[in-house]
mmCIF file of N, CA and C in Angstrom:
data_model
loop_
_atom_site.group_PDB
_atom_site.id
_atom_site.type_symbol
_atom_site.label_atom_id
_atom_site.label_comp_id
_atom_site.label_asym_id
_atom_site.label_seq_id
_atom_site.Cartn_x
_atom_site.Cartn_y
_atom_site.Cartn_z
ATOM 1 N N MET A 1 -10.800 6.824 -9.049
ATOM 2 C CA MET A 1 -10.081 7.428 -8.065
ATOM 3 C C MET A 1 -9.268 8.934 -8.665
ATOM 4 N N SER A 2 -9.674 9.712 -8.495
ATOM 5 C CA SER A 2 -8.817 10.972 -8.825
ATOM 6 C C SER A 2 -8.368 11.455 -7.356
ATOM 7 N N VAL A 3 -6.686 11.871 -8.422
ATOM 8 C CA VAL A 3 -5.818 12.369 -7.642
ATOM 9 C C VAL A 3 -5.035 13.765 -7.854
ATOM 10 N N THR A 4 -6.617 14.630 -8.770
ATOM 11 C CA THR A 4 -6.272 16.133 -8.471
ATOM 12 C C THR A 4 -6.017 16.603 -7.214
ATOM 13 N N GLY A 5 -4.881 17.271 -7.326
ATOM 14 C CA GLY A 5 -4.635 17.895 -6.051
ATOM 15 C C GLY A 5 -3.765 16.902 -5.126
ATOM 16 N N ALA A 6 -3.855 15.780 -5.375
ATOM 17 C CA ALA A 6 -3.222 14.863 -4.350
ATOM 18 C C ALA A 6 -1.539 14.740 -4.292
ATOM 19 N N LYS A 7 -1.027 14.762 -3.386
ATOM 20 C CA LYS A 7 0.414 14.587 -3.337
ATOM 21 C C LYS A 7 1.113 13.374 -3.130
ATOM 22 N N LEU A 8 1.911 12.992 -3.679
ATOM 23 C CA LEU A 8 2.316 11.442 -3.016
ATOM 24 C C LEU A 8 3.292 11.755 -1.986
ATOM 25 N N ALA A 9 3.467 10.580 -1.301
ATOM 26 C CA ALA A 9 4.289 11.081 0.355
ATOM 27 C C ALA A 9 5.392 10.998 -0.343
ATOM 28 N N SER A 10 6.476 11.624 0.104
ATOM 29 C CA SER A 10 7.601 11.909 -0.481
ATOM 30 C C SER A 10 8.581 11.119 0.205
ATOM 31 N N ALA A 11 9.528 10.543 -0.610
ATOM 32 C CA ALA A 11 10.570 10.053 0.212
ATOM 33 C C ALA A 11 10.973 8.644 -0.588
ATOM 34 N N ASP A 12 12.540 8.796 -0.575
ATOM 35 C CA ASP A 12 13.294 8.117 -1.759
ATOM 36 C C ASP A 12 12.962 6.534 -1.041
ATOM 37 N N ASP A 13 12.088 5.664 -1.549
ATOM 38 C CA ASP A 13 11.667 4.575 -1.463
ATOM 39 C C ASP A 13 12.686 3.350 -0.800
ATOM 40 N N ARG A 14 13.586 3.638 -1.314
ATOM 41 C CA ARG A 14 15.493 2.940 -1.153
ATOM 42 C C ARG A 14 15.810 3.282 0.012
ATOM 43 N N LEU A 15 15.706 4.625 0.518
ATOM 44 C CA LEU A 15 16.445 5.230 1.590
ATOM 45 C C LEU A 15 15.412 5.252 3.174
ATOM 46 N N VAL A 16 14.223 4.253 2.686
ATOM 47 C CA VAL A 16 13.019 4.483 3.871
ATOM 48 C C VAL A 16 13.017 2.728 4.429
ATOM 49 N N HIS A 17 13.003 2.921 5.918
ATOM 50 C CA HIS A 17 12.931 1.681 6.527
ATOM 51 C C HIS A 17 11.580 0.916 6.235
ATOM 52 N N ARG A 18 11.986 -0.525 6.256
ATOM 53 C CA ARG A 18 10.519 -1.180 5.800
ATOM 54 C C ARG A 18 10.590 -2.061 7.176
ATOM 55 N N ASP A 19 9.229 -2.257 7.185
ATOM 56 C CA ASP A 19 8.614 -3.473 8.542
ATOM 57 C C ASP A 19 7.966 -4.728 7.692
ATOM 58 N N GLU A 20 8.718 -5.629 8.166
ATOM 59 C CA GLU A 20 8.293 -7.158 7.321
ATOM 60 C C GLU A 20 6.757 -7.571 8.349
ATOM 61 N N VAL A 21 5.861 -7.764 7.195
ATOM 62 C CA VAL A 21 4.447 -7.719 7.987
ATOM 63 C C VAL A 21 4.280 -9.411 6.887
ATOM 64 N N GLU A 22 3.108 -9.667 7.322
ATOM 65 C CA GLU A 22 2.753 -10.600 6.774
ATOM 66 C C GLU A 22 0.766 -10.357 6.584
ATOM 67 N N HIS A 23 0.119 -9.745 5.853
ATOM 68 C CA HIS A 23 -1.174 -9.644 6.005
ATOM 69 C C HIS A 23 -1.966 -9.482 4.790
ATOM 70 N N ARG A 24 -2.918 -9.898 5.193
ATOM 71 C CA ARG A 24 -4.070 -10.555 3.809
ATOM 72 C C ARG A 24 -4.976 -9.513 3.655
ATOM 73 N N THR A 25 -5.335 -8.613 2.895
ATOM 74 C CA THR A 25 -6.480 -7.926 2.869
ATOM 75 C C THR A 25 -6.835 -7.838 1.535
ATOM 76 N N ARG A 26 -7.745 -6.485 1.079
ATOM 77 C CA ARG A 26 -8.091 -6.560 -0.075
ATOM 78 C C ARG A 26 -8.138 -5.194 -0.647
ATOM 79 N N ALA A 27 -7.387 -4.749 -1.995
ATOM 80 C CA ALA A 27 -7.540 -3.512 -2.950
ATOM 81 C C ALA A 27 -8.530 -3.639 -3.711
ATOM 82 N N VAL A 28 -9.041 -2.458 -4.114
ATOM 83 C CA VAL A 28 -9.525 -2.161 -5.279
ATOM 84 C C VAL A 28 -8.781 -1.186 -6.514
ATOM 85 N N GLY A 29 -8.657 -1.931 -7.499
ATOM 86 C CA GLY A 29 -7.632 -1.394 -8.376
ATOM 87 C C GLY A 29 -8.586 -0.440 -9.552
ATOM 88 N N PRO A 30 -7.979 -0.018 -10.414
ATOM 89 C CA PRO A 30 -8.720 0.810 -11.557
ATOM 90 C C PRO A 30 -9.835 0.827 -12.123
ATOM 91 N N ASP A 31 -9.837 -0.642 -11.854
ATOM 92 C CA ASP A 31 -11.649 -1.484 -12.749
ATOM 93 C C ASP A 31 -12.407 -1.358 -11.907
ATOM 94 N N ALA A 32 -12.411 -0.889 -10.238
ATOM 95 C CA ALA A 32 -13.186 -1.010 -9.245
ATOM 96 C C ALA A 32 -13.488 -2.467 -8.740
ATOM 97 N N ARG A 33 -12.484 -3.657 -9.434
ATOM 98 C CA ARG A 33 -12.650 -4.783 -8.880
ATOM 99 C C ARG A 33 -11.824 -4.767 -7.980
ATOM 100 N N PRO A 34 -12.593 -5.645 -6.625
ATOM 101 C CA PRO A 34 -11.537 -6.318 -5.538
ATOM 102 C C PRO A 34 -10.487 -6.938 -5.727
ATOM 103 N N VAL A 35 -9.329 -7.022 -5.237
ATOM 104 C CA VAL A 35 -8.305 -7.851 -5.778
ATOM 105 C C VAL A 35 -7.642 -8.343 -4.231
ATOM 106 N N ALA A 36 -7.375 -9.757 -4.233
ATOM 107 C CA ALA A 36 -6.551 -10.403 -2.600
ATOM 108 C C ALA A 36 -5.470 -9.542 -3.008
ATOM 109 N N PHE A 37 -5.065 -9.244 -1.845
ATOM 110 C CA PHE A 37 -3.898 -8.692 -1.510
ATOM 111 C C PHE A 37 -2.833 -9.359 -0.373
ATOM 112 N N LEU A 38 -1.686 -9.490 -0.292
ATOM 113 C CA LEU A 38 -1.072 -10.002 0.763
ATOM 114 C C LEU A 38 0.344 -9.045 0.932
ATOM 115 N N ILE A 39 0.243 -8.156 1.762
ATOM 116 C CA ILE A 39 1.126 -6.621 2.148
ATOM 117 C C ILE A 39 2.375 -7.750 2.806
ATOM 118 N N VAL A 40 3.560 -7.789 2.336
ATOM 119 C CA VAL A 40 4.714 -8.488 3.159
ATOM 120 C C VAL A 40 5.455 -7.281 3.325
ATOM 121 N N ASN A 41 5.680 -6.106 3.489
ATOM 122 C CA ASN A 41 6.251 -5.226 3.950
ATOM 123 C C ASN A 41 5.603 -3.453 3.572
ATOM 124 N N VAL A 42 5.794 -2.966 4.775
ATOM 125 C CA VAL A 42 5.482 -1.670 4.922
ATOM 126 C C VAL A 42 5.875 -0.357 6.089
ATOM 127 N N SER A 43 5.776 0.968 4.870
ATOM 128 C CA SER A 43 6.745 2.077 5.606
ATOM 129 C C SER A 43 5.653 3.075 5.785
ATOM 130 N N PRO A 44 5.900 4.308 6.068
ATOM 131 C CA PRO A 44 4.708 5.146 6.631
ATOM 132 C C PRO A 44 4.565 5.782 4.926
ATOM 133 N N GLN A 45 5.238 5.184 4.040
ATOM 134 C CA GLN A 45 5.129 5.864 2.783
ATOM 135 C C GLN A 45 4.510 4.914 1.800
ATOM 136 N N GLY A 46 4.650 3.484 2.089
ATOM 137 C CA GLY A 46 4.220 2.456 1.490
ATOM 138 C C GLY A 46 4.285 1.490 1.678
ATOM 139 N N LEU A 47 3.958 0.163 0.707
ATOM 140 C CA LEU A 47 4.006 -1.235 1.275
ATOM 141 C C LEU A 47 4.452 -1.727 -0.362
ATOM 142 N N MET A 48 4.874 -3.222 -0.147
ATOM 143 C CA MET A 48 4.850 -3.930 -0.877
ATOM 144 C C MET A 48 3.602 -5.136 -0.801
ATOM 145 N N ALA A 49 3.248 -5.847 -1.836
ATOM 146 C CA ALA A 49 2.211 -6.679 -1.656
ATOM 147 C C ALA A 49 2.281 -7.965 -2.851
ATOM 148 N N ARG A 50 2.018 -8.985 -2.425
ATOM 149 C CA ARG A 50 1.955 -10.293 -3.699
ATOM 150 C C ARG A 50 0.448 -10.032 -4.094
ATOM 151 N N CYS A 51 0.055 -9.925 -5.238
ATOM 152 C CA CYS A 51 -1.314 -10.344 -5.728
ATOM 153 C C CYS A 51 -1.174 -10.867 -7.018
ATOM 154 N N GLU A 52 -2.264 -11.630 -7.565
ATOM 155 C CA GLU A 52 -2.043 -11.775 -9.004
ATOM 156 C C GLU A 52 -2.965 -10.912 -10.226
ATOM 157 N N ALA A 53 -3.242 -9.467 -9.779
ATOM 158 C CA ALA A 53 -4.276 -8.780 -10.333
ATOM 159 C C ALA A 53 -2.769 -7.960 -11.485
ATOM 160 N N PRO A 54 -2.960 -8.039 -12.586
ATOM 161 C CA PRO A 54 -1.755 -7.439 -13.471
ATOM 162 C C PRO A 54 -1.796 -5.965 -13.600
ATOM 163 N N PHE A 55 -1.396 -5.216 -12.320
ATOM 164 C CA PHE A 55 -1.589 -3.856 -12.070
ATOM 165 C C PHE A 55 0.101 -3.192 -12.919
ATOM 166 N N GLU A 56 -0.242 -1.968 -13.274
ATOM 167 C CA GLU A 56 0.955 -1.345 -13.948
ATOM 168 C C GLU A 56 1.329 -0.285 -13.322
ATOM 169 N N ALA A 57 2.895 0.379 -13.289
ATOM 170 C CA ALA A 57 3.164 1.619 -12.811
ATOM 171 C C ALA A 57 1.822 2.606 -13.127
ATOM 172 N N GLY A 58 1.629 3.489 -12.070
ATOM 173 C CA GLY A 58 0.823 4.593 -12.038
ATOM 174 C C GLY A 58 -0.813 4.412 -12.367
ATOM 175 N N ASP A 59 -1.035 2.887 -11.784
ATOM 176 C CA ASP A 59 -2.464 2.720 -11.539
ATOM 177 C C ASP A 59 -2.640 3.023 -10.013
ATOM 178 N N LEU A 60 -4.162 3.346 -9.430
ATOM 179 C CA LEU A 60 -4.469 3.920 -8.517
ATOM 180 C C LEU A 60 -5.159 2.848 -7.761
ATOM 181 N N LEU A 61 -4.595 2.399 -6.364
ATOM 182 C CA LEU A 61 -5.440 1.582 -5.770
ATOM 183 C C LEU A 61 -5.924 1.872 -5.044
ATOM 184 N N ARG A 62 -7.201 1.435 -4.084
ATOM 185 C CA ARG A 62 -7.832 1.621 -2.624
ATOM 186 C C ARG A 62 -7.134 0.709 -2.069
ATOM 187 N N ILE A 63 -6.856 0.799 -0.731
ATOM 188 C CA ILE A 63 -6.199 -1.020 -0.003
ATOM 189 C C ILE A 63 -6.523 -0.608 1.416
ATOM 190 N N GLN A 64 -7.465 -1.552 2.028
ATOM 191 C CA GLN A 64 -7.794 -1.584 3.262
ATOM 192 C C GLN A 64 -6.835 -1.793 4.121
ATOM 193 N N LEU A 65 -6.724 -1.327 5.333
ATOM 194 C CA LEU A 65 -5.596 -1.284 6.459
ATOM 195 C C LEU A 65 -6.350 -1.125 7.465
ATOM 196 N N PRO A 66 -5.635 -2.402 8.864
ATOM 197 C CA PRO A 66 -6.220 -1.691 9.900
ATOM 198 C C PRO A 66 -5.883 -0.748 10.393
ATOM 199 N N VAL A 67 -6.082 -0.291 11.526
ATOM 200 C CA VAL A 67 -6.382 1.254 12.169
ATOM 201 C C VAL A 67 -6.529 2.328 11.585
ATOM 202 N N VAL A 68 -5.648 2.337 10.178
ATOM 203 C CA VAL A 68 -6.045 3.843 9.300
ATOM 204 C C VAL A 68 -7.373 3.375 8.441
ATOM 205 N N GLY A 69 -8.141 2.479 8.264
ATOM 206 C CA GLY A 69 -8.792 1.911 6.946
ATOM 207 C C GLY A 69 -8.600 1.840 5.530
ATOM 208 N N GLU A 70 -9.139 2.510 4.796
ATOM 209 C CA GLU A 70 -8.895 2.919 3.149
ATOM 210 C C GLU A 70 -8.142 3.843 3.349
ATOM 211 N N ILE A 71 -6.805 3.406 2.339
ATOM 212 C CA ILE A 71 -5.957 4.636 2.175
ATOM 213 C C ILE A 71 -5.679 4.386 0.333
ATOM 214 N N GLY A 72 -5.573 5.832 -0.118
ATOM 215 C CA GLY A 72 -4.922 5.742 -1.366
ATOM 216 C C GLY A 72 -3.312 5.209 -2.015
ATOM 217 N N ALA A 73 -3.679 4.512 -2.993
ATOM 218 C CA ALA A 73 -1.924 4.524 -3.392
ATOM 219 C C ALA A 73 -1.438 4.151 -4.692
ATOM 220 N N GLU A 74 -0.193 4.551 -5.232
ATOM 221 C CA GLU A 74 -0.309 4.669 -6.632
ATOM 222 C C GLU A 74 0.966 3.437 -6.674
ATOM 223 N N VAL A 75 0.978 2.930 -7.802
ATOM 224 C CA VAL A 75 1.729 1.731 -8.307
ATOM 225 C C VAL A 75 2.895 2.275 -8.658
ATOM 226 N N ARG A 76 3.881 1.810 -8.088
ATOM 227 C CA ARG A 76 5.116 2.527 -8.519
ATOM 228 C C ARG A 76 6.255 1.424 -9.238
ATOM 229 N N TRP A 77 6.130 0.273 -8.798
ATOM 230 C CA TRP A 77 6.621 -0.828 -9.992
ATOM 231 C C TRP A 77 5.682 -2.252 -9.868
ATOM 232 N N ALA A 78 5.788 -3.121 -10.796
ATOM 233 C CA ALA A 78 5.071 -4.524 -10.433
ATOM 234 C C ALA A 78 5.530 -5.321 -11.397
ATOM 235 N N LEU A 79 6.015 -6.395 -10.920
ATOM 236 C CA LEU A 79 6.979 -7.426 -11.624
ATOM 237 C C LEU A 79 6.720 -8.871 -10.665
ATOM 238 N N GLY A 80 6.420 -9.564 -11.609
ATOM 239 C CA GLY A 80 6.153 -11.484 -11.139
ATOM 240 C C GLY A 80 5.243 -11.451 -9.676
ATOM 241 N N GLY A 81 3.879 -10.671 -9.945
ATOM 242 C CA GLY A 81 3.473 -11.054 -8.946
ATOM 243 C C GLY A 81 3.472 -10.263 -7.764
ATOM 244 N N ARG A 82 4.261 -9.103 -7.638
ATOM 245 C CA ARG A 82 4.539 -8.184 -6.459
ATOM 246 C C ARG A 82 4.524 -7.169 -7.095
ATOM 247 N N VAL A 83 3.838 -6.280 -6.195
ATOM 248 C CA VAL A 83 3.805 -4.610 -6.406
ATOM 249 C C VAL A 83 4.416 -3.682 -5.389
ATOM 250 N N GLY A 84 4.854 -2.477 -5.479
ATOM 251 C CA GLY A 84 5.129 -1.866 -4.670
ATOM 252 C C GLY A 84 4.299 -0.386 -5.103
ATOM 253 N N CYS A 85 3.744 -0.309 -3.513
ATOM 254 C CA CYS A 85 3.207 0.952 -4.031
ATOM 255 C C CYS A 85 3.022 1.975 -3.033
ATOM 256 N N GLN A 86 2.928 3.184 -3.242
ATOM 257 C CA GLN A 86 3.183 4.659 -2.175
ATOM 258 C C GLN A 86 1.914 5.094 -1.951
ATOM 259 N N PHE A 87 1.617 5.005 -0.623
ATOM 260 C CA PHE A 87 0.736 6.101 -0.431
ATOM 261 C C PHE A 87 0.392 7.299 -1.050
ATOM 262 N N LEU A 88 -0.707 8.023 -1.168
ATOM 263 C CA LEU A 88 -0.976 9.036 -1.822
ATOM 264 C C LEU A 88 -1.004 10.495 -0.449
ATOM 265 N N GLN A 89 -0.975 9.754 0.899
ATOM 266 C CA GLN A 89 -0.588 10.420 2.287
ATOM 267 C C GLN A 89 0.178 9.674 2.970
ATOM 268 N N PRO A 90 1.316 10.138 3.373
ATOM 269 C CA PRO A 90 1.690 8.971 4.387
ATOM 270 C C PRO A 90 0.839 8.781 5.698
ATOM 271 N N ILE A 91 1.258 7.364 6.401
ATOM 272 C CA ILE A 91 0.680 7.321 7.715
ATOM 273 C C ILE A 91 1.338 8.054 8.797
ATOM 274 N N ALA A 92 0.074 8.656 9.252
ATOM 275 C CA ALA A 92 0.411 9.483 10.317
ATOM 276 C C ALA A 92 1.602 8.550 11.276
ATOM 277 N N SER A 93 2.572 9.162 11.858
ATOM 278 C CA SER A 93 3.368 8.767 12.739
ATOM 279 C C SER A 93 2.306 8.032 14.170
ATOM 280 N N ALA A 94 1.508 8.529 14.617
ATOM 281 C CA ALA A 94 0.670 7.851 15.846
ATOM 282 C C ALA A 94 0.212 6.780 14.939
ATOM 283 N N ASP A 95 0.020 6.494 14.214
ATOM 284 C CA ASP A 95 -0.788 5.485 13.583
ATOM 285 C C ASP A 95 0.087 4.366 13.171
ATOM 286 N N TYR A 96 1.539 4.726 12.760
ATOM 287 C CA TYR A 96 2.306 3.963 12.333
ATOM 288 C C TYR A 96 2.386 2.342 13.244
ATOM 289 N N VAL A 97 3.113 2.564 14.576
ATOM 290 C CA VAL A 97 2.969 1.655 15.148
ATOM 291 C C VAL A 97 1.962 0.500 15.708
ATOM 292 N N PRO A 98 1.031 0.989 15.950
ATOM 293 C CA PRO A 98 -0.265 0.629 15.988
ATOM 294 C C PRO A 98 -0.963 -0.190 14.952
ATOM 295 N N LEU A 99 -0.292 -0.019 13.561
ATOM 296 C CA LEU A 99 -0.460 -0.486 12.227
ATOM 297 C C LEU A 99 0.071 -1.675 12.020
ATOM 298 N N VAL A 100 1.347 -1.057 12.076
ATOM 299 C CA VAL A 100 2.300 -2.535 11.911
ATOM 300 C C VAL A 100 1.808 -3.855 12.583
ATOM 301 N N ALA A 101 1.601 -3.326 14.105
ATOM 302 C CA ALA A 101 1.103 -4.567 14.904
ATOM 303 C C ALA A 101 0.140 -5.132 14.549
ATOM 304 N N ALA A 102 -0.826 -4.432 14.380
ATOM 305 C CA ALA A 102 -2.197 -4.996 13.429
ATOM 306 C C ALA A 102 -1.989 -5.612 12.533
ATOM 307 N N LEU A 103 -0.749 -5.552 11.584
ATOM 308 C CA LEU A 103 -0.223 -5.926 10.263
ATOM 309 C C LEU A 103 0.143 -7.620 10.715
ATOM 310 N N ARG A 104 0.870 -7.694 11.895
ATOM 311 C CA ARG A 104 1.635 -8.934 12.031
ATOM 312 C C ARG A 104 0.434 -9.554 13.119
ATOM 313 N N THR A 105 -0.441 -9.275 13.602
ATOM 314 C CA THR A 105 -1.012 -10.402 14.077
ATOM 315 C C THR A 105 -1.841 -11.210 13.192
ATOM 316 N N ARG A 106 -1.929 -12.358 13.214
ATOM 317 C CA ARG A 106 -2.680 -13.195 12.522
ATOM 318 C C ARG A 106 -4.060 -13.714 12.959
#
């Protein structure tokens, strides 16, 4: 995935409200292999997930989400089976509430 001209969603992650969710999905990493992802919280700017893949800060992912479809994200940190990702483009305000509702549906 190329990020030429891409601009990361801008916000200090620690100041952004996160919604707690529990949603299983797939992500595709830099090696183009799909991996299982358990999203545990989300904001319009990014998410935190649990996964077994050994991602590193700076890795680019494609994550499948309900409502918005596939979205690009950059791994900002990875530690002990958890990853924090920042979306390359923030989730639109009109899509965010339906997205959270869908992520909470089991």
